[in-house]
């Protein structure tokens, strides 16, 4: 992008960011006063009420509590129309779609059963659900988080699962958005984005869910107001205290303890991925090229980066997971509160 155009875009985004920051500060105040969700079992919350129903045709439909319920015996194609392909991941394809009842624009994600064999029984459900569906139901139950994409509906077909998701508009994933800015973000914008990602991550972990694939491609940013949403729970699992012995996620984001020992704990591994994300946003590239780089954990920063920002990145990317901060410490780090 031409420097003049980039400067104008940055100025416009800063104005939007300041407006959004005022709203986010109010949300944070409310969050601080809310009850700790981690005291509830996975899939439960202070709010009651199930969001699922099973139809009579063997096709399962899940709807958010705030959505208008339609005929549960209807098929997917009678409820939604499908549009252009939006993206493709390791677990399936995503298309634009429209809800016939009211014209609402949605995202439709197809996941083959090869990637969704694991089932999870959660409170409030009579039958086990496909893992990705169960995790999304847990994090989407009221009170929901505006920084986590919402599951509106789902269907189980013979060889695949169909997820109907909220579709923010206009939006880009953070990777594409950053490219439009010239390849990296100014610190103020990166801080604003990371703050929202932290809130999404904290919400998920408060609900007992580990995302396991936090990266710029799994973050949508609305280009009109810079609101960020975490997407794609296809690599997720329930959060547990015991170590994980299977890596699910993106290889450049794998923590050194996995590379060296073949296991990792969910919380410090998440912090590592946030450090990689922050580095990429402010420096324009990922910090490590391969496993040896990950183990060495040597960092080479872009010129002009503030000491506070470099300090936070180094803290998140400590080779020893016990020395990394927890999410609350990141949120209150001096760079985050500037």
mmCIF file of N, CA and C in Angstrom, residues 119-246:
data_model
loop_
_atom_site.group_PDB
_atom_site.id
_atom_site.type_symbol
_atom_site.label_atom_id
_atom_site.label_comp_id
_atom_site.label_asym_id
_atom_site.label_seq_id
_atom_site.Cartn_x
_atom_site.Cartn_y
_atom_site.Cartn_z
ATOM 1 N N UNK A 119 -16.902 -37.132 20.476
ATOM 2 C CA UNK A 119 -18.152 -36.609 21.016
ATOM 3 C C UNK A 119 -17.938 -36.163 22.453
ATOM 4 N N UNK A 120 -18.755 -35.228 22.894
ATOM 5 C CA UNK A 120 -18.618 -34.689 24.242
ATOM 6 C C UNK A 120 -19.998 -34.527 24.855
ATOM 7 N N UNK A 121 -20.172 -35.094 26.033
ATOM 8 C CA UNK A 121 -21.427 -34.939 26.781
ATOM 9 C C UNK A 121 -21.275 -33.749 27.714
ATOM 10 N N UNK A 122 -22.161 -32.775 27.585
ATOM 11 C CA UNK A 122 -22.087 -31.590 28.432
ATOM 12 C C UNK A 122 -23.390 -31.427 29.202
ATOM 13 N N UNK A 123 -23.352 -30.757 30.344
ATOM 14 C CA UNK A 123 -24.566 -30.546 31.135
ATOM 15 C C UNK A 123 -25.665 -29.888 30.313
ATOM 16 N N UNK A 124 -26.880 -30.373 30.511
ATOM 17 C CA UNK A 124 -28.019 -29.819 29.805
ATOM 18 C C UNK A 124 -28.345 -30.523 28.507
ATOM 19 N N UNK A 125 -27.497 -31.470 28.096
ATOM 20 C CA UNK A 125 -27.721 -32.197 26.851
ATOM 21 C C UNK A 125 -27.958 -33.671 27.146
ATOM 22 N N UNK A 126 -28.962 -34.236 26.508
ATOM 23 C CA UNK A 126 -29.280 -35.644 26.746
ATOM 24 C C UNK A 126 -28.347 -36.583 25.995
ATOM 25 N N UNK A 127 -27.763 -36.094 24.887
ATOM 26 C CA UNK A 127 -26.882 -36.919 24.072
ATOM 27 C C UNK A 127 -25.536 -36.220 23.876
ATOM 28 N N UNK A 128 -24.457 -36.992 23.694
ATOM 29 C CA UNK A 128 -23.164 -36.369 23.389
ATOM 30 C C UNK A 128 -23.229 -35.596 22.074
ATOM 31 N N UNK A 129 -22.473 -34.527 21.994
ATOM 32 C CA UNK A 129 -22.423 -33.686 20.806
ATOM 33 C C UNK A 129 -21.052 -33.796 20.147
ATOM 34 N N UNK A 130 -20.954 -33.548 18.841
ATOM 35 C CA UNK A 130 -19.629 -33.438 18.217
ATOM 36 C C UNK A 130 -18.807 -32.397 18.964
ATOM 37 N N UNK A 131 -17.523 -32.657 19.128
ATOM 38 C CA UNK A 131 -16.687 -31.836 20.004
ATOM 39 C C UNK A 131 -16.749 -30.351 19.663
ATOM 40 N N UNK A 132 -16.571 -29.990 18.390
ATOM 41 C CA UNK A 132 -16.573 -28.566 18.035
ATOM 42 C C UNK A 132 -17.908 -27.917 18.366
ATOM 43 N N UNK A 133 -18.992 -28.628 18.124
ATOM 44 C CA UNK A 133 -20.319 -28.110 18.454
ATOM 45 C C UNK A 133 -20.453 -27.924 19.958
ATOM 46 N N UNK A 134 -20.028 -28.927 20.724
ATOM 47 C CA UNK A 134 -20.134 -28.853 22.184
ATOM 48 C C UNK A 134 -19.335 -27.686 22.744
ATOM 49 N N UNK A 135 -18.110 -27.510 22.257
ATOM 50 C CA UNK A 135 -17.274 -26.409 22.750
ATOM 51 C C UNK A 135 -17.907 -25.064 22.431
ATOM 52 N N UNK A 136 -18.468 -24.941 21.226
ATOM 53 C CA UNK A 136 -19.097 -23.675 20.853
ATOM 54 C C UNK A 136 -20.363 -23.432 21.654
ATOM 55 N N UNK A 137 -21.104 -24.493 21.927
ATOM 56 C CA UNK A 137 -22.298 -24.304 22.754
ATOM 57 C C UNK A 137 -21.903 -23.818 24.150
ATOM 58 N N UNK A 138 -20.833 -24.376 24.684
ATOM 59 C CA UNK A 138 -20.370 -23.965 26.013
ATOM 60 C C UNK A 138 -20.019 -22.480 26.036
ATOM 61 N N UNK A 139 -19.244 -22.023 25.055
ATOM 62 C CA UNK A 139 -18.790 -20.627 25.085
ATOM 63 C C UNK A 139 -19.868 -19.653 24.626
ATOM 64 N N UNK A 140 -20.892 -20.143 23.916
ATOM 65 C CA UNK A 140 -21.938 -19.247 23.407
ATOM 66 C C UNK A 140 -23.136 -19.123 24.334
ATOM 67 N N UNK A 141 -23.223 -19.981 25.340
ATOM 68 C CA UNK A 141 -24.350 -19.869 26.262
ATOM 69 C C UNK A 141 -24.316 -18.529 26.990
ATOM 70 N N UNK A 142 -25.479 -17.957 27.266
ATOM 71 C CA UNK A 142 -25.517 -16.656 27.950
ATOM 72 C C UNK A 142 -24.888 -16.742 29.336
ATOM 73 N N UNK A 143 -24.190 -15.690 29.774
ATOM 74 C CA UNK A 143 -23.886 -14.483 29.001
ATOM 75 C C UNK A 143 -22.734 -14.743 28.038
ATOM 76 N N UNK A 144 -22.955 -14.467 26.772
ATOM 77 C CA UNK A 144 -21.945 -14.711 25.744
ATOM 78 C C UNK A 144 -20.912 -13.595 25.737
ATOM 79 N N UNK A 145 -19.860 -13.792 24.972
ATOM 80 C CA UNK A 145 -18.791 -12.803 24.822
ATOM 81 C C UNK A 145 -18.835 -12.263 23.395
ATOM 82 N N UNK A 146 -18.836 -10.951 23.250
ATOM 83 C CA UNK A 146 -18.936 -10.343 21.918
ATOM 84 C C UNK A 146 -17.684 -10.572 21.084
ATOM 85 N N UNK A 147 -16.613 -11.075 21.712
ATOM 86 C CA UNK A 147 -15.366 -11.315 20.984
ATOM 87 C C UNK A 147 -15.197 -12.778 20.581
ATOM 88 N N UNK A 148 -16.242 -13.574 20.752
ATOM 89 C CA UNK A 148 -16.243 -14.974 20.313
ATOM 90 C C UNK A 148 -17.364 -15.143 19.297
ATOM 91 N N UNK A 149 -17.049 -15.714 18.152
ATOM 92 C CA UNK A 149 -18.057 -15.901 17.111
ATOM 93 C C UNK A 149 -19.186 -16.772 17.656
ATOM 94 N N UNK A 150 -20.423 -16.460 17.292
ATOM 95 C CA UNK A 150 -21.577 -17.159 17.842
ATOM 96 C C UNK A 150 -22.060 -18.276 16.916
ATOM 97 N N UNK A 151 -22.369 -19.405 17.530
ATOM 98 C CA UNK A 151 -22.967 -20.533 16.809
ATOM 99 C C UNK A 151 -24.477 -20.322 16.798
ATOM 100 N N UNK A 152 -25.068 -20.228 15.625
ATOM 101 C CA UNK A 152 -26.495 -19.961 15.494
ATOM 102 C C UNK A 152 -27.313 -21.225 15.292
ATOM 103 N N UNK A 153 -26.717 -22.236 14.687
ATOM 104 C CA UNK A 153 -27.472 -23.419 14.299
ATOM 105 C C UNK A 153 -26.484 -24.513 13.913
ATOM 106 N N UNK A 154 -26.910 -25.767 13.974
ATOM 107 C CA UNK A 154 -26.046 -26.824 13.441
ATOM 108 C C UNK A 154 -26.872 -28.028 13.036
ATOM 109 N N UNK A 155 -26.343 -28.774 12.093
ATOM 110 C CA UNK A 155 -27.020 -29.947 11.563
ATOM 111 C C UNK A 155 -26.011 -31.075 11.403
ATOM 112 N N UNK A 156 -26.465 -32.284 11.649
ATOM 113 C CA UNK A 156 -25.614 -33.459 11.479
ATOM 114 C C UNK A 156 -26.139 -34.265 10.304
ATOM 115 N N UNK A 157 -25.308 -34.402 9.277
ATOM 116 C CA UNK A 157 -25.672 -35.166 8.095
ATOM 117 C C UNK A 157 -24.887 -36.472 8.072
ATOM 118 N N UNK A 158 -25.070 -37.255 7.042
ATOM 119 C CA UNK A 158 -24.486 -38.602 7.003
ATOM 120 C C UNK A 158 -22.970 -38.584 7.105
ATOM 121 N N UNK A 159 -22.311 -37.690 6.380
ATOM 122 C CA UNK A 159 -20.851 -37.706 6.336
ATOM 123 C C UNK A 159 -20.217 -36.386 6.753
ATOM 124 N N UNK A 160 -21.019 -35.495 7.310
ATOM 125 C CA UNK A 160 -20.472 -34.202 7.706
ATOM 126 C C UNK A 160 -21.375 -33.511 8.713
ATOM 127 N N UNK A 161 -20.799 -32.501 9.341
ATOM 128 C CA UNK A 161 -21.534 -31.639 10.256
ATOM 129 C C UNK A 161 -21.584 -30.254 9.637
ATOM 130 N N UNK A 162 -22.719 -29.598 9.747
ATOM 131 C CA UNK A 162 -22.901 -28.259 9.198
ATOM 132 C C UNK A 162 -23.102 -27.286 10.354
ATOM 133 N N UNK A 163 -22.210 -26.311 10.471
ATOM 134 C CA UNK A 163 -22.319 -25.283 11.496
ATOM 135 C C UNK A 163 -22.745 -23.975 10.846
ATOM 136 N N UNK A 164 -23.763 -23.354 11.395
ATOM 137 C CA UNK A 164 -24.213 -22.046 10.927
ATOM 138 C C UNK A 164 -23.748 -21.021 11.949
ATOM 139 N N UNK A 165 -22.929 -20.088 11.498
ATOM 140 C CA UNK A 165 -22.239 -19.167 12.395
ATOM 141 C C UNK A 165 -22.568 -17.721 12.066
ATOM 142 N N UNK A 166 -22.419 -16.900 13.078
ATOM 143 C CA UNK A 166 -22.503 -15.455 12.901
ATOM 144 C C UNK A 166 -21.501 -15.014 11.830
ATOM 145 N N UNK A 167 -21.888 -14.040 11.005
ATOM 146 C CA UNK A 167 -20.993 -13.518 9.973
ATOM 147 C C UNK A 167 -20.872 -12.003 10.125
ATOM 148 N N UNK A 168 -19.818 -11.524 10.799
ATOM 149 C CA UNK A 168 -19.622 -10.074 10.919
ATOM 150 C C UNK A 168 -19.391 -9.460 9.539
ATOM 151 N N UNK A 169 -19.862 -8.239 9.359
ATOM 152 C CA UNK A 169 -19.672 -7.572 8.067
ATOM 153 C C UNK A 169 -19.658 -6.060 8.261
ATOM 154 N N UNK A 170 -18.703 -5.396 7.602
ATOM 155 C CA UNK A 170 -17.622 -5.911 6.757
ATOM 156 C C UNK A 170 -16.461 -6.388 7.617
ATOM 157 N N UNK A 171 -15.785 -7.427 7.204
ATOM 158 C CA UNK A 171 -14.693 -7.935 8.029
ATOM 159 C C UNK A 171 -13.624 -8.600 7.175
ATOM 160 N N UNK A 172 -12.449 -8.734 7.770
ATOM 161 C CA UNK A 172 -11.325 -9.481 7.216
ATOM 162 C C UNK A 172 -10.714 -10.276 8.352
ATOM 163 N N UNK A 173 -9.963 -11.337 8.026
ATOM 164 C CA UNK A 173 -9.181 -11.926 9.101
ATOM 165 C C UNK A 173 -8.000 -10.993 9.378
ATOM 166 N N UNK A 174 -7.450 -11.091 10.570
ATOM 167 C CA UNK A 174 -6.418 -10.147 10.999
ATOM 168 C C UNK A 174 -5.179 -10.233 10.117
ATOM 169 N N UNK A 175 -4.891 -11.404 9.562
ATOM 170 C CA UNK A 175 -3.744 -11.543 8.669
ATOM 171 C C UNK A 175 -3.909 -10.671 7.425
ATOM 172 N N UNK A 176 -5.067 -10.768 6.773
ATOM 173 C CA UNK A 176 -5.321 -9.964 5.576
ATOM 174 C C UNK A 176 -5.420 -8.480 5.923
ATOM 175 N N UNK A 177 -6.031 -8.195 7.056
ATOM 176 C CA UNK A 177 -6.158 -6.810 7.498
ATOM 177 C C UNK A 177 -4.782 -6.177 7.697
ATOM 178 N N UNK A 178 -3.875 -6.932 8.305
ATOM 179 C CA UNK A 178 -2.525 -6.417 8.549
ATOM 180 C C UNK A 178 -1.787 -6.170 7.239
ATOM 181 N N UNK A 179 -1.988 -7.033 6.268
ATOM 182 C CA UNK A 179 -1.352 -6.833 4.959
ATOM 183 C C UNK A 179 -1.812 -5.526 4.325
ATOM 184 N N UNK A 180 -3.086 -5.180 4.521
ATOM 185 C CA UNK A 180 -3.595 -3.924 3.972
ATOM 186 C C UNK A 180 -2.947 -2.710 4.634
ATOM 187 N N UNK A 181 -2.436 -2.898 5.837
ATOM 188 C CA UNK A 181 -1.777 -1.803 6.548
ATOM 189 C C UNK A 181 -0.300 -1.685 6.190
ATOM 190 N N UNK A 182 0.162 -2.555 5.325
ATOM 191 C CA UNK A 182 1.566 -2.516 4.943
ATOM 192 C C UNK A 182 2.389 -3.642 5.522
ATOM 193 N N UNK A 183 1.733 -4.613 6.186
ATOM 194 C CA UNK A 183 2.441 -5.787 6.686
ATOM 195 C C UNK A 183 2.560 -5.878 8.188
ATOM 196 N N UNK A 184 2.357 -4.776 8.891
ATOM 197 C CA UNK A 184 2.418 -4.807 10.357
ATOM 198 C C UNK A 184 1.531 -3.701 10.920
ATOM 199 N N UNK A 185 1.271 -3.776 12.230
ATOM 200 C CA UNK A 185 0.432 -2.790 12.905
ATOM 201 C C UNK A 185 1.268 -1.851 13.757
ATOM 202 N N UNK A 186 0.788 -0.639 13.891
ATOM 203 C CA UNK A 186 1.345 0.247 14.902
ATOM 204 C C UNK A 186 1.020 -0.342 16.272
ATOM 205 N N UNK A 187 1.832 -0.041 17.260
ATOM 206 C CA UNK A 187 1.652 -0.645 18.582
ATOM 207 C C UNK A 187 0.275 -0.351 19.165
ATOM 208 N N UNK A 188 -0.227 0.855 18.965
ATOM 209 C CA UNK A 188 -1.521 1.213 19.543
ATOM 210 C C UNK A 188 -2.635 0.331 18.998
ATOM 211 N N UNK A 189 -2.597 0.037 17.714
ATOM 212 C CA UNK A 189 -3.615 -0.818 17.112
ATOM 213 C C UNK A 189 -3.428 -2.265 17.542
ATOM 214 N N UNK A 190 -2.185 -2.737 17.577
ATOM 215 C CA UNK A 190 -1.918 -4.108 18.028
ATOM 216 C C UNK A 190 -2.381 -4.301 19.466
ATOM 217 N N UNK A 191 -2.175 -3.300 20.293
ATOM 218 C CA UNK A 191 -2.623 -3.359 21.687
ATOM 219 C C UNK A 191 -4.140 -3.499 21.755
ATOM 220 N N UNK A 192 -4.820 -2.711 20.934
ATOM 221 C CA UNK A 192 -6.280 -2.738 20.908
ATOM 222 C C UNK A 192 -6.795 -4.101 20.462
ATOM 223 N N UNK A 193 -6.162 -4.684 19.457
ATOM 224 C CA UNK A 193 -6.550 -6.008 18.982
ATOM 225 C C UNK A 193 -6.264 -7.063 20.044
ATOM 226 N N UNK A 194 -5.071 -7.027 20.627
ATOM 227 C CA UNK A 194 -4.692 -8.038 21.615
ATOM 228 C C UNK A 194 -5.602 -7.987 22.832
ATOM 229 N N UNK A 195 -6.009 -6.796 23.232
ATOM 230 C CA UNK A 195 -6.904 -6.681 24.381
ATOM 231 C C UNK A 195 -8.202 -7.440 24.126
ATOM 232 N N UNK A 196 -8.715 -7.346 22.920
ATOM 233 C CA UNK A 196 -9.950 -8.059 22.589
ATOM 234 C C UNK A 196 -9.723 -9.570 22.515
ATOM 235 N N UNK A 197 -8.585 -9.964 21.975
ATOM 236 C CA UNK A 197 -8.256 -11.395 21.917
ATOM 237 C C UNK A 197 -8.131 -11.960 23.328
ATOM 238 N N UNK A 198 -7.540 -11.195 24.219
ATOM 239 C CA UNK A 198 -7.420 -11.630 25.613
ATOM 240 C C UNK A 198 -8.792 -11.843 26.235
ATOM 241 N N UNK A 199 -9.716 -10.941 25.977
ATOM 242 C CA UNK A 199 -11.054 -11.086 26.549
ATOM 243 C C UNK A 199 -11.755 -12.322 26.009
ATOM 244 N N UNK A 200 -11.575 -12.585 24.724
ATOM 245 C CA UNK A 200 -12.150 -13.796 24.143
ATOM 246 C C UNK A 200 -11.532 -15.040 24.770
ATOM 247 N N UNK A 201 -10.218 -15.038 24.920
ATOM 248 C CA UNK A 201 -9.505 -16.191 25.471
ATOM 249 C C UNK A 201 -9.872 -16.416 26.926
ATOM 250 N N UNK A 202 -9.961 -15.340 27.685
ATOM 251 C CA UNK A 202 -10.338 -15.453 29.093
ATOM 252 C C UNK A 202 -11.757 -15.980 29.231
ATOM 253 N N UNK A 203 -12.646 -15.538 28.367
ATOM 254 C CA UNK A 203 -14.023 -16.032 28.394
ATOM 255 C C UNK A 203 -14.048 -17.538 28.139
ATOM 256 N N UNK A 204 -13.319 -17.981 27.120
ATOM 257 C CA UNK A 204 -13.290 -19.411 26.808
ATOM 258 C C UNK A 204 -12.741 -20.221 27.976
ATOM 259 N N UNK A 205 -11.629 -19.766 28.550
ATOM 260 C CA UNK A 205 -11.030 -20.510 29.654
ATOM 261 C C UNK A 205 -11.890 -20.447 30.907
ATOM 262 N N UNK A 206 -12.583 -19.337 31.121
ATOM 263 C CA UNK A 206 -13.533 -19.268 32.234
ATOM 264 C C UNK A 206 -14.629 -20.311 32.081
ATOM 265 N N UNK A 207 -14.982 -20.625 30.836
ATOM 266 C CA UNK A 207 -16.007 -21.636 30.558
ATOM 267 C C UNK A 207 -15.433 -23.049 30.497
ATOM 268 N N UNK A 208 -14.123 -23.167 30.669
ATOM 269 C CA UNK A 208 -13.510 -24.487 30.642
ATOM 270 C C UNK A 208 -13.176 -24.983 29.252
ATOM 271 N N UNK A 209 -12.958 -24.055 28.311
ATOM 272 C CA UNK A 209 -12.665 -24.408 26.920
ATOM 273 C C UNK A 209 -11.285 -23.883 26.536
ATOM 274 N N UNK A 210 -10.506 -24.729 25.870
ATOM 275 C CA UNK A 210 -9.190 -24.357 25.360
ATOM 276 C C UNK A 210 -9.266 -24.303 23.837
ATOM 277 N N UNK A 211 -8.990 -23.147 23.256
ATOM 278 C CA UNK A 211 -9.125 -22.975 21.804
ATOM 279 C C UNK A 211 -8.037 -23.721 21.038
ATOM 280 N N UNK A 212 -6.791 -23.557 21.413
ATOM 281 C CA UNK A 212 -5.610 -24.265 20.899
ATOM 282 C C UNK A 212 -5.138 -23.835 19.501
ATOM 283 N N UNK A 213 -5.776 -22.845 18.899
ATOM 284 C CA UNK A 213 -5.300 -22.425 17.573
ATOM 285 C C UNK A 213 -5.494 -20.919 17.382
ATOM 286 N N UNK A 214 -5.050 -20.150 18.372
ATOM 287 C CA UNK A 214 -5.166 -18.695 18.283
ATOM 288 C C UNK A 214 -4.073 -18.170 17.354
ATOM 289 N N UNK A 215 -4.496 -17.566 16.269
ATOM 290 C CA UNK A 215 -3.576 -16.994 15.280
ATOM 291 C C UNK A 215 -4.349 -15.952 14.487
ATOM 292 N N UNK A 216 -3.635 -15.168 13.691
ATOM 293 C CA UNK A 216 -4.281 -14.058 12.988
ATOM 294 C C UNK A 216 -5.360 -14.527 12.019
ATOM 295 N N UNK A 217 -5.180 -15.713 11.423
ATOM 296 C CA UNK A 217 -6.181 -16.223 10.479
ATOM 297 C C UNK A 217 -7.461 -16.650 11.182
ATOM 298 N N UNK A 218 -7.411 -16.868 12.492
ATOM 299 C CA UNK A 218 -8.594 -17.255 13.255
ATOM 300 C C UNK A 218 -9.161 -16.097 14.065
ATOM 301 N N UNK A 219 -8.847 -14.896 13.630
ATOM 302 C CA UNK A 219 -9.396 -13.688 14.242
ATOM 303 C C UNK A 219 -10.020 -12.841 13.145
ATOM 304 N N UNK A 220 -11.293 -12.525 13.294
ATOM 305 C CA UNK A 220 -11.958 -11.631 12.352
ATOM 306 C C UNK A 220 -12.005 -10.236 12.947
ATOM 307 N N UNK A 221 -11.711 -9.228 12.133
ATOM 308 C CA UNK A 221 -11.797 -7.844 12.578
ATOM 309 C C UNK A 221 -12.772 -7.107 11.667
ATOM 310 N N UNK A 222 -13.755 -6.477 12.273
ATOM 311 C CA UNK A 222 -14.711 -5.694 11.504
ATOM 312 C C UNK A 222 -14.031 -4.395 11.085
ATOM 313 N N UNK A 223 -13.985 -4.161 9.800
ATOM 314 C CA UNK A 223 -13.208 -3.035 9.290
ATOM 315 C C UNK A 223 -13.875 -1.689 9.529
ATOM 316 N N UNK A 224 -15.145 -1.676 9.935
ATOM 317 C CA UNK A 224 -15.798 -0.397 10.190
ATOM 318 C C UNK A 224 -15.614 0.083 11.624
ATOM 319 N N UNK A 225 -15.441 -0.840 12.570
ATOM 320 C CA UNK A 225 -15.282 -0.416 13.969
ATOM 321 C C UNK A 225 -14.172 -1.151 14.717
ATOM 322 N N UNK A 226 -13.433 -2.026 14.027
ATOM 323 C CA UNK A 226 -12.265 -2.725 14.582
ATOM 324 C C UNK A 226 -12.618 -3.713 15.691
ATOM 325 N N UNK A 227 -13.849 -4.188 15.701
ATOM 326 C CA UNK A 227 -14.257 -5.199 16.674
ATOM 327 C C UNK A 227 -13.694 -6.551 16.247
ATOM 328 N N UNK A 228 -13.099 -7.279 17.194
ATOM 329 C CA UNK A 228 -12.407 -8.541 16.903
ATOM 330 C C UNK A 228 -13.194 -9.719 17.463
ATOM 331 N N UNK A 229 -13.252 -10.793 16.688
ATOM 332 C CA UNK A 229 -13.927 -12.016 17.123
ATOM 333 C C UNK A 229 -13.027 -13.225 16.868
ATOM 334 N N UNK A 230 -12.971 -14.107 17.857
ATOM 335 C CA UNK A 230 -12.232 -15.365 17.757
ATOM 336 C C UNK A 230 -13.108 -16.397 17.065
ATOM 337 N N UNK A 231 -12.553 -17.084 16.069
ATOM 338 C CA UNK A 231 -13.319 -18.068 15.305
ATOM 339 C C UNK A 231 -12.601 -19.421 15.303
ATOM 340 N N UNK A 232 -13.287 -20.429 14.797
ATOM 341 C CA UNK A 232 -12.746 -21.766 14.498
ATOM 342 C C UNK A 232 -12.278 -22.521 15.745
ATOM 343 N N UNK A 233 -13.203 -23.278 16.316
ATOM 344 C CA UNK A 233 -12.904 -24.110 17.483
ATOM 345 C C UNK A 233 -12.615 -25.556 17.080
ATOM 346 N N UNK A 234 -12.246 -25.753 15.819
ATOM 347 C CA UNK A 234 -12.010 -27.102 15.319
ATOM 348 C C UNK A 234 -10.841 -27.822 15.958
ATOM 349 N N UNK A 235 -9.884 -27.076 16.526
ATOM 350 C CA UNK A 235 -8.739 -27.689 17.218
ATOM 351 C C UNK A 235 -8.922 -27.689 18.730
ATOM 352 N N UNK A 236 -10.063 -27.205 19.198
ATOM 353 C CA UNK A 236 -10.258 -27.005 20.632
ATOM 354 C C UNK A 236 -10.490 -28.282 21.417
ATOM 355 N N UNK A 237 -10.493 -28.117 22.739
ATOM 356 C CA UNK A 237 -10.748 -29.219 23.663
ATOM 357 C C UNK A 237 -11.189 -28.609 24.985
ATOM 358 N N UNK A 238 -11.603 -29.450 25.895
ATOM 359 C CA UNK A 238 -11.876 -28.969 27.244
ATOM 360 C C UNK A 238 -10.562 -28.603 27.922
ATOM 361 N N UNK A 239 -10.581 -27.551 28.690
ATOM 362 C CA UNK A 239 -9.400 -27.141 29.443
ATOM 363 C C UNK A 239 -9.221 -28.082 30.627
ATOM 364 N N UNK A 240 -7.999 -28.556 30.828
ATOM 365 C CA UNK A 240 -7.726 -29.459 31.940
ATOM 366 C C UNK A 240 -6.400 -29.091 32.580
ATOM 367 N N UNK A 241 -6.199 -29.547 33.783
ATOM 368 C CA UNK A 241 -4.953 -29.259 34.496
ATOM 369 C C UNK A 241 -3.837 -30.206 34.078
ATOM 370 N N UNK A 242 -4.193 -31.417 33.671
ATOM 371 C CA UNK A 242 -3.188 -32.391 33.230
ATOM 372 C C UNK A 242 -2.604 -31.961 31.890
ATOM 373 N N UNK A 243 -1.400 -32.427 31.561
ATOM 374 C CA UNK A 243 -0.795 -32.043 30.277
ATOM 375 C C UNK A 243 -1.503 -32.696 29.093
ATOM 376 N N UNK A 244 -1.464 -32.016 27.974
ATOM 377 C CA UNK A 244 -1.964 -32.554 26.711
ATOM 378 C C UNK A 244 -0.815 -33.282 26.021
ATOM 379 N N UNK A 245 -1.107 -34.442 25.469
ATOM 380 C CA UNK A 245 -0.075 -35.235 24.792
ATOM 381 C C UNK A 245 -0.330 -35.342 23.290
ATOM 382 N N UNK A 246 -1.252 -34.525 22.803
ATOM 383 C CA UNK A 246 -1.523 -34.450 21.362
ATOM 384 C C UNK A 246 -1.565 -32.980 20.977
#
